[in-house]
mmCIF file of N, CA and C in Angstrom:
data_model
loop_
_atom_site.group_PDB
_atom_site.id
_atom_site.type_symbol
_atom_site.label_atom_id
_atom_site.label_comp_id
_atom_site.label_asym_id
_atom_site.label_seq_id
_atom_site.Cartn_x
_atom_site.Cartn_y
_atom_site.Cartn_z
ATOM 1 N N MET V 27 179.787 -11.090 -10.419
ATOM 2 C CA MET V 27 179.096 -10.911 -9.317
ATOM 3 C C MET V 27 180.681 -10.481 -8.522
ATOM 4 N N THR V 28 180.609 -9.221 -7.747
ATOM 5 C CA THR V 28 181.862 -9.189 -7.143
ATOM 6 C C THR V 28 181.930 -9.789 -5.717
ATOM 7 N N GLU V 29 183.418 -10.573 -5.954
ATOM 8 C CA GLU V 29 183.569 -11.277 -4.408
ATOM 9 C C GLU V 29 183.750 -10.665 -3.147
ATOM 10 N N GLN V 30 183.003 -10.608 -2.045
ATOM 11 C CA GLN V 30 182.868 -9.931 -0.780
ATOM 12 C C GLN V 30 184.294 -10.296 0.090
ATOM 13 N N ILE V 31 184.891 -8.940 0.472
ATOM 14 C CA ILE V 31 186.006 -9.160 0.922
ATOM 15 C C ILE V 31 185.604 -9.105 2.955
ATOM 16 N N LEU V 32 185.724 -10.114 3.278
ATOM 17 C CA LEU V 32 184.939 -10.203 4.745
ATOM 18 C C LEU V 32 186.759 -9.850 5.567
ATOM 19 N N PRO V 33 186.080 -9.168 6.867
ATOM 20 C CA PRO V 33 187.407 -9.010 7.777
ATOM 21 C C PRO V 33 188.578 -10.238 8.150
ATOM 22 N N GLU V 34 187.351 -11.460 7.987
ATOM 23 C CA GLU V 34 188.049 -12.467 8.406
ATOM 24 C C GLU V 34 189.333 -13.338 7.011
ATOM 25 N N ASN V 35 189.167 -12.543 6.052
ATOM 26 C CA ASN V 35 190.051 -12.983 5.341
ATOM 27 C C ASN V 35 191.051 -11.965 5.020
ATOM 28 N N LEU V 36 191.115 -10.958 5.360
ATOM 29 C CA LEU V 36 192.253 -10.419 5.506
ATOM 30 C C LEU V 36 193.721 -10.726 6.705
ATOM 31 N N SER V 37 194.869 -9.918 6.203
ATOM 32 C CA SER V 37 195.518 -10.375 6.751
ATOM 33 C C SER V 37 195.635 -9.233 7.794
ATOM 34 N N ARG V 38 196.489 -9.407 9.092
ATOM 35 C CA ARG V 38 196.179 -7.741 10.033
ATOM 36 C C ARG V 38 196.940 -6.748 9.297
ATOM 37 N N ASP V 39 197.690 -6.927 9.139
ATOM 38 C CA ASP V 39 198.269 -5.811 8.241
ATOM 39 C C ASP V 39 197.105 -5.045 7.015
ATOM 40 N N ALA V 40 196.425 -5.834 6.625
ATOM 41 C CA ALA V 40 195.483 -5.308 5.518
ATOM 42 C C ALA V 40 194.053 -4.481 6.755
ATOM 43 N N ILE V 41 194.371 -5.405 7.780
ATOM 44 C CA ILE V 41 192.974 -4.449 8.278
ATOM 45 C C ILE V 41 193.387 -3.171 9.368
ATOM 46 N N ILE V 42 194.651 -3.066 9.621
ATOM 47 C CA ILE V 42 195.052 -2.210 10.187
ATOM 48 C C ILE V 42 195.069 -0.694 9.297
ATOM 49 N N ASP V 43 195.566 -1.003 7.956
ATOM 50 C CA ASP V 43 195.870 -0.562 7.187
ATOM 51 C C ASP V 43 194.039 0.177 6.670
ATOM 52 N N SER V 44 192.972 -0.918 6.703
ATOM 53 C CA SER V 44 191.940 -0.608 6.792
ATOM 54 C C SER V 44 191.381 0.427 7.732
ATOM 55 N N GLN V 45 191.609 -0.347 8.772
ATOM 56 C CA GLN V 45 190.899 0.969 10.103
ATOM 57 C C GLN V 45 191.746 1.966 10.188
ATOM 58 N N TRP V 46 192.946 2.458 9.969
ATOM 59 C CA TRP V 46 193.537 3.910 9.746
ATOM 60 C C TRP V 46 192.927 4.968 8.843
ATOM 61 N N LYS V 47 192.658 4.469 7.633
ATOM 62 C CA LYS V 47 192.094 4.992 6.540
ATOM 63 C C LYS V 47 190.522 5.198 6.820
ATOM 64 N N GLN V 48 190.170 4.424 7.723
ATOM 65 C CA GLN V 48 188.116 5.028 8.804
ATOM 66 C C GLN V 48 188.687 6.178 9.436
ATOM 67 N N LEU V 49 189.678 5.770 10.691
ATOM 68 C CA LEU V 49 190.500 7.036 11.417
ATOM 69 C C LEU V 49 190.584 8.056 10.816
ATOM 70 N N THR V 50 191.278 8.358 9.757
ATOM 71 C CA THR V 50 192.076 9.715 8.980
ATOM 72 C C THR V 50 190.981 10.021 8.433
ATOM 73 N N GLY V 51 189.179 9.224 8.045
ATOM 74 C CA GLY V 51 188.444 9.911 7.653
ATOM 75 C C GLY V 51 187.365 11.038 8.850
ATOM 76 N N LEU V 52 187.198 9.777 9.447
ATOM 77 C CA LEU V 52 186.967 10.632 10.833
ATOM 78 C C LEU V 52 187.770 11.807 11.359
ATOM 79 N N LEU V 53 189.072 11.666 11.639
ATOM 80 C CA LEU V 53 189.673 12.870 11.752
ATOM 81 C C LEU V 53 189.572 14.124 11.122
ATOM 82 N N LYS V 54 188.946 13.809 9.623
ATOM 83 C CA LYS V 54 188.780 15.141 8.583
ATOM 84 C C LYS V 54 187.384 15.566 9.330
ATOM 85 N N ALA V 55 186.697 14.521 9.575
ATOM 86 C CA ALA V 55 185.031 15.110 9.916
ATOM 87 C C ALA V 55 185.085 15.682 11.170
ATOM 88 N N ILE V 56 186.064 15.667 12.090
ATOM 89 C CA ILE V 56 185.546 16.271 13.167
ATOM 90 C C ILE V 56 186.065 17.674 13.414
ATOM 91 N N GLU V 57 186.744 17.609 12.260
ATOM 92 C CA GLU V 57 187.121 19.620 11.876
ATOM 93 C C GLU V 57 185.993 20.546 12.082
ATOM 94 N N THR V 58 184.758 19.793 11.762
ATOM 95 C CA THR V 58 183.230 20.535 11.942
ATOM 96 C C THR V 58 182.762 20.407 12.722
ATOM 97 N N ASN V 59 183.280 19.542 13.699
ATOM 98 C CA ASN V 59 182.846 19.331 15.247
ATOM 99 C C ASN V 59 183.288 19.892 16.479
ATOM 100 N N PRO V 60 182.165 21.096 16.742
ATOM 101 C CA PRO V 60 182.648 21.873 17.990
ATOM 102 C C PRO V 60 183.235 21.138 19.208
ATOM 103 N N PHE V 61 182.819 20.133 19.559
ATOM 104 C CA PHE V 61 183.268 19.682 21.212
ATOM 105 C C PHE V 61 184.311 18.894 20.622
ATOM 106 N N TRP V 62 184.324 18.281 19.609
ATOM 107 C CA TRP V 62 186.038 17.295 19.362
ATOM 108 C C TRP V 62 187.195 18.543 19.210
ATOM 109 N N MET V 63 186.617 19.839 18.241
ATOM 110 C CA MET V 63 187.701 20.563 18.166
ATOM 111 C C MET V 63 188.359 21.168 19.692
ATOM 112 N N LYS V 64 186.991 21.384 20.640
ATOM 113 C CA LYS V 64 187.397 22.216 21.568
ATOM 114 C C LYS V 64 188.186 20.791 22.599
ATOM 115 N N ARG V 65 187.640 19.420 22.556
ATOM 116 C CA ARG V 65 188.344 18.454 23.710
ATOM 117 C C ARG V 65 190.047 18.499 23.046
ATOM 118 N N LEU V 66 190.305 18.340 21.676
ATOM 119 C CA LEU V 66 191.533 18.112 21.095
ATOM 120 C C LEU V 66 192.238 19.518 21.233
ATOM 121 N N SER V 67 191.882 20.839 21.684
ATOM 122 C CA SER V 67 192.247 21.998 21.742
ATOM 123 C C SER V 67 192.884 22.128 23.606
ATOM 124 N N ASP V 68 191.905 21.783 24.053
ATOM 125 C CA ASP V 68 192.208 21.597 25.579
ATOM 126 C C ASP V 68 193.510 20.436 25.538
ATOM 127 N N LEU V 69 193.603 19.323 25.051
ATOM 128 C CA LEU V 69 194.276 18.611 24.666
ATOM 129 C C LEU V 69 195.807 18.818 24.031
ATOM 130 N N ASP V 70 195.354 20.352 23.467
ATOM 131 C CA ASP V 70 196.904 20.836 23.100
ATOM 132 C C ASP V 70 197.119 19.586 21.349
ATOM 133 N N VAL V 71 196.384 19.278 20.904
ATOM 134 C CA VAL V 71 196.594 18.421 19.948
ATOM 135 C C VAL V 71 195.368 18.954 19.062
ATOM 136 N N GLN V 72 195.944 19.198 17.478
ATOM 137 C CA GLN V 72 195.027 19.025 16.107
ATOM 138 C C GLN V 72 194.830 18.346 15.918
ATOM 139 N N PRO V 73 193.522 17.743 15.134
ATOM 140 C CA PRO V 73 193.472 16.863 13.809
ATOM 141 C C PRO V 73 194.412 16.034 13.042
ATOM 142 N N GLN V 74 195.490 17.387 12.749
ATOM 143 C CA GLN V 74 196.448 16.854 11.283
ATOM 144 C C GLN V 74 197.485 16.517 12.397
ATOM 145 N N ASP V 75 197.378 16.913 13.398
ATOM 146 C CA ASP V 75 198.773 16.102 14.727
ATOM 147 C C ASP V 75 198.880 14.542 14.630
ATOM 148 N N ILE V 76 197.672 14.090 14.563
ATOM 149 C CA ILE V 76 197.544 12.496 14.625
ATOM 150 C C ILE V 76 198.057 11.761 13.313
ATOM 151 N N ASN V 77 199.286 11.535 13.056
ATOM 152 C CA ASN V 77 199.657 10.733 12.274
ATOM 153 C C ASN V 77 199.960 9.209 11.829
ATOM 154 N N SER V 78 199.774 8.797 13.027
ATOM 155 C CA SER V 78 200.474 7.716 13.291
ATOM 156 C C SER V 78 199.335 7.038 14.470
ATOM 157 N N TRP V 79 199.516 5.268 14.597
ATOM 158 C CA TRP V 79 198.732 5.048 15.985
ATOM 159 C C TRP V 79 199.251 5.383 16.644
ATOM 160 N N GLU V 80 200.448 5.789 17.036
ATOM 161 C CA GLU V 80 201.307 6.032 18.357
ATOM 162 C C GLU V 80 200.193 7.162 18.790
ATOM 163 N N ASP V 81 200.484 8.353 17.826
ATOM 164 C CA ASP V 81 200.048 9.472 18.025
ATOM 165 C C ASP V 81 198.821 9.605 19.070
ATOM 166 N N PHE V 82 197.754 8.712 18.375
ATOM 167 C CA PHE V 82 196.395 8.287 18.538
ATOM 168 C C PHE V 82 196.270 7.539 19.770
ATOM 169 N N ARG V 83 197.300 6.926 20.185
ATOM 170 C CA ARG V 83 197.470 6.143 21.555
ATOM 171 C C ARG V 83 197.268 7.201 22.648
ATOM 172 N N GLN V 84 198.435 8.656 22.197
ATOM 173 C CA GLN V 84 198.800 8.642 23.045
ATOM 174 C C GLN V 84 197.418 10.006 23.761
ATOM 175 N N LEU V 85 196.188 10.165 22.959
ATOM 176 C CA LEU V 85 195.357 10.493 23.322
ATOM 177 C C LEU V 85 194.317 10.182 24.634
ATOM 178 N N LYS V 86 194.235 11.088 25.206
ATOM 179 C CA LYS V 86 193.394 10.614 26.575
ATOM 180 C C LYS V 86 192.206 9.901 26.343
ATOM 181 N N PRO V 87 191.595 8.790 26.769
ATOM 182 C CA PRO V 87 190.679 8.138 26.104
ATOM 183 C C PRO V 87 189.153 9.099 26.722
ATOM 184 N N LEU V 88 188.340 9.248 25.640
ATOM 185 C CA LEU V 88 186.978 9.887 25.786
ATOM 186 C C LEU V 88 186.201 9.005 27.326
ATOM 187 N N THR V 89 185.537 9.703 28.139
ATOM 188 C CA THR V 89 184.148 9.758 29.140
ATOM 189 C C THR V 89 182.736 9.653 28.688
ATOM 190 N N LYS V 90 182.057 8.570 29.211
ATOM 191 C CA LYS V 90 180.978 9.060 28.796
ATOM 192 C C LYS V 90 180.114 10.165 29.759
ATOM 193 N N GLN V 91 181.389 10.468 30.831
ATOM 194 C CA GLN V 91 180.833 11.947 31.708
ATOM 195 C C GLN V 91 181.164 12.923 30.800
ATOM 196 N N GLU V 92 181.977 12.940 30.233
ATOM 197 C CA GLU V 92 182.464 14.161 29.085
ATOM 198 C C GLU V 92 181.480 14.775 28.163
ATOM 199 N N LEU V 93 180.758 13.647 27.732
ATOM 200 C CA LEU V 93 179.911 13.738 26.954
ATOM 201 C C LEU V 93 178.553 13.870 27.650
ATOM 202 N N VAL V 94 178.270 13.596 28.593
ATOM 203 C CA VAL V 94 177.289 13.673 29.422
ATOM 204 C C VAL V 94 177.262 15.558 30.100
ATOM 205 N N ILE V 95 178.215 16.118 30.563
ATOM 206 C CA ILE V 95 178.820 17.458 30.838
ATOM 207 C C ILE V 95 178.285 18.042 29.595
ATOM 208 N N ASP V 96 178.961 18.041 28.560
ATOM 209 C CA ASP V 96 178.635 18.784 27.443
ATOM 210 C C ASP V 96 177.238 18.475 27.017
ATOM 211 N N GLN V 97 176.380 17.740 26.905
ATOM 212 C CA GLN V 97 174.830 17.037 26.912
ATOM 213 C C GLN V 97 174.605 18.662 28.068
ATOM 214 N N ASN V 98 174.506 18.426 29.032
ATOM 215 C CA ASN V 98 173.756 19.067 29.954
ATOM 216 C C ASN V 98 174.153 20.532 29.901
ATOM 217 N N GLU V 99 175.286 20.785 29.485
ATOM 218 C CA GLU V 99 175.714 22.325 29.132
ATOM 219 C C GLU V 99 175.044 23.213 27.955
ATOM 220 N N ASN V 100 174.869 22.283 27.461
ATOM 221 C CA ASN V 100 174.516 22.810 25.825
ATOM 222 C C ASN V 100 173.277 22.166 25.173
ATOM 223 N N LEU V 101 172.347 22.077 25.798
ATOM 224 C CA LEU V 101 170.863 21.699 25.649
ATOM 225 C C LEU V 101 170.174 21.646 24.434
ATOM 226 N N PRO V 102 169.613 20.767 23.576
ATOM 227 C CA PRO V 102 169.269 19.754 24.151
ATOM 228 C C PRO V 102 170.658 18.822 23.436
ATOM 229 N N TYR V 103 171.001 18.880 22.540
ATOM 230 C CA TYR V 103 171.811 17.527 22.112
ATOM 231 C C TYR V 103 173.212 18.283 22.351
ATOM 232 N N GLY V 104 174.270 18.751 23.014
ATOM 233 C CA GLY V 104 175.345 19.259 23.050
ATOM 234 C C GLY V 104 176.136 19.803 22.074
ATOM 235 N N THR V 105 177.248 20.055 21.911
ATOM 236 C CA THR V 105 177.800 20.121 20.936
ATOM 237 C C THR V 105 179.000 19.059 19.542
ATOM 238 N N ASN V 106 178.291 17.789 20.233
ATOM 239 C CA ASN V 106 178.773 16.623 19.661
ATOM 240 C C ASN V 106 178.392 16.644 17.959
ATOM 241 N N LEU V 107 178.106 17.502 17.739
ATOM 242 C CA LEU V 107 177.091 17.774 16.264
ATOM 243 C C LEU V 107 178.284 17.768 15.099
ATOM 244 N N THR V 108 178.366 16.902 13.717
ATOM 245 C CA THR V 108 179.372 17.204 12.974
ATOM 246 C C THR V 108 178.707 18.179 11.900
ATOM 247 N N TYR V 109 177.532 18.356 12.059
ATOM 248 C CA TYR V 109 176.508 18.947 11.022
ATOM 249 C C TYR V 109 175.731 19.524 11.611
ATOM 250 N N PRO V 110 175.078 20.489 10.850
ATOM 251 C CA PRO V 110 174.292 21.659 11.758
ATOM 252 C C PRO V 110 172.883 20.234 11.899
ATOM 253 N N ARG V 111 171.874 21.306 13.033
ATOM 254 C CA ARG V 111 171.095 20.175 13.179
ATOM 255 C C ARG V 111 169.877 19.519 12.094
ATOM 256 N N SER V 112 169.922 20.909 11.381
ATOM 257 C CA SER V 112 168.692 20.478 10.527
ATOM 258 C C SER V 112 169.462 19.357 9.631
ATOM 259 N N ARG V 113 170.401 19.124 9.379
ATOM 260 C CA ARG V 113 170.785 17.574 8.629
ATOM 261 C C ARG V 113 170.399 16.098 9.400
ATOM 262 N N TYR V 114 169.897 16.378 10.622
ATOM 263 C CA TYR V 114 169.951 15.338 11.707
ATOM 264 C C TYR V 114 168.444 14.994 11.303
ATOM 265 N N THR V 115 167.581 15.664 10.657
ATOM 266 C CA THR V 115 166.321 15.262 11.138
ATOM 267 C C THR V 115 165.675 14.842 9.992
ATOM 268 N N ARG V 116 164.691 13.800 9.906
ATOM 269 C CA ARG V 116 163.983 12.735 8.990
ATOM 270 C C ARG V 116 163.656 13.510 7.668
#
């Protein structure tokens, strides 16, 4: 049986490393997401420009209003889709 590694058993550095790995995976995924690519472009940033937590902290936080505007302007789901709509159906 494999021992389960729980976050509460990890050091702070190990948690930060794990979070960074997850974030870099998301940064690769957003390259196919029109909403995020436009948002980053508007901020004059490319996903590959984010190489550290400090780079990430410099980004303007996303607001709910930005998501609402995008969805209202791009009915029915907005452009915050990483995959074609057909991939989101059951």
